[in-house]
C-alpha positions as a printed Julia matrix, in Angstrom:
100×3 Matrix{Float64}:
 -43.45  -33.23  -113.65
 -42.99  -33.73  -109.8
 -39.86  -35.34  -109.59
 -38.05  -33.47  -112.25
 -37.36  -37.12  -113.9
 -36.02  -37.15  -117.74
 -39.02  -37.83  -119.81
 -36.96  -38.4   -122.97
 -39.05  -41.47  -124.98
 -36.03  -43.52  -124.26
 -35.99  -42.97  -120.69
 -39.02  -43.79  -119.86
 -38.82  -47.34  -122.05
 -35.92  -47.98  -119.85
 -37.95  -47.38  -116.76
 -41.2   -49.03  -118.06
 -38.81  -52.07  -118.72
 -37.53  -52.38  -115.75
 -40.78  -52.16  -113.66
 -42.16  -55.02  -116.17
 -38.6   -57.35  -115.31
 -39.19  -56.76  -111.67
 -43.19  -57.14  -111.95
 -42.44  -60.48  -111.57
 -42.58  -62.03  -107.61
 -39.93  -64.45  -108.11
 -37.51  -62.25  -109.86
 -38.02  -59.83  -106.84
 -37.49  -62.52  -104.52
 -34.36  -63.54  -106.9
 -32.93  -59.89  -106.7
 -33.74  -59.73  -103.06
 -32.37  -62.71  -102.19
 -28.67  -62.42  -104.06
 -28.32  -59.0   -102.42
 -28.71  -60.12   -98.83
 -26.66  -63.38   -99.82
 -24.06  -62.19  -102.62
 -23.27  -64.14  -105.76
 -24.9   -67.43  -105.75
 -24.99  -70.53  -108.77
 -28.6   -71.72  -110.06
 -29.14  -74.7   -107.75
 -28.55  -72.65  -104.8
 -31.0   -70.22  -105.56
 -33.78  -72.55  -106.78
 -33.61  -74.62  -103.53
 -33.3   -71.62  -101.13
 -36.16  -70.24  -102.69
 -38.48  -73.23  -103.6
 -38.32  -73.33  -107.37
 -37.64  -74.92  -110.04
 -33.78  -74.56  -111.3
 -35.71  -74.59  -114.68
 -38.01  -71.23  -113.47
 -34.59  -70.04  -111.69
 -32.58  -70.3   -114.78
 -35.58  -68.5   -116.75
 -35.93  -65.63  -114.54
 -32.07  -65.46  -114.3
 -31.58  -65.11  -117.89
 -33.9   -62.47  -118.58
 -32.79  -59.9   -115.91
 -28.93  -60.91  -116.67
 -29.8   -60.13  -120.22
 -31.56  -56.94  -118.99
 -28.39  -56.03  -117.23
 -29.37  -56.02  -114.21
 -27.36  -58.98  -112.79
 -23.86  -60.07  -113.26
 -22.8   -63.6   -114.72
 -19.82  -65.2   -113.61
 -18.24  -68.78  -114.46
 -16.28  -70.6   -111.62
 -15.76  -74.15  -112.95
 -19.08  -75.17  -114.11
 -21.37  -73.43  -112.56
 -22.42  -69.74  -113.0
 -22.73  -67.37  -110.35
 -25.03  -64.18  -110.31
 -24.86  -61.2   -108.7
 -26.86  -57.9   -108.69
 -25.1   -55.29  -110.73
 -27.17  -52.73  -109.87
 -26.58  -51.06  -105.9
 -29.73  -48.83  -106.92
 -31.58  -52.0   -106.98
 -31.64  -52.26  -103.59
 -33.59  -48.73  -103.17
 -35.78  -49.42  -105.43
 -37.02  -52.79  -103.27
 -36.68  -50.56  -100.34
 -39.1   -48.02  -101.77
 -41.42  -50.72  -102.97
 -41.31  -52.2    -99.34
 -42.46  -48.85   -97.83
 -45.13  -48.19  -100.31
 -46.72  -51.43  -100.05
 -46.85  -51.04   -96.61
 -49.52  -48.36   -96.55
């Protein structure tokens, strides 16, 4: 135990699940990409990123219903946002150690 992290069972499913949701390049480019630009719809995202708004909506989906982004209507489109500020330390830390 190096880091003195909480090795409770449930703990560590919580961090194994996350790593798996954000194995994913496009979802990292997804969570990346709404935290330099702020809340942005579907369409938006898809075309500023080059895919599909049916692999966009996909990826969406799975880390809103992860909880790590936020959902919100305005008219009839659906903005996300990342809910998570520790998010951002995590790609920073992932940026360093790739790096080596």
């Amino acid at each position: 135990m190096i880091l003195g992290l909480d090795q409770s069972p449930e703990r560590m499913r919580k961090v194994s699940q996350m790593m798996r949701a954000l194995s994913h390049p496009d979802r990292l480019m997804i969570v990346d990409f709404l935290f330099a630009q702020g809340p942005l719809p579907v369409s938006e995202l898809a075309a500023e990123l080059g895919l599909s708004q049916s692999q966009t909506s996909q990826h969406l989906r799975k880390l809103e219903t992860l909880g790590y982004l936020w959902a919100e209507r305005s008219g009839k489109q659906i903005y996300y946002s990342v809910r998570h500020a520790g998010l951002k330390q995590l790609l920073k830390c992932l940026q360093v150690c790739t790096e080596c």
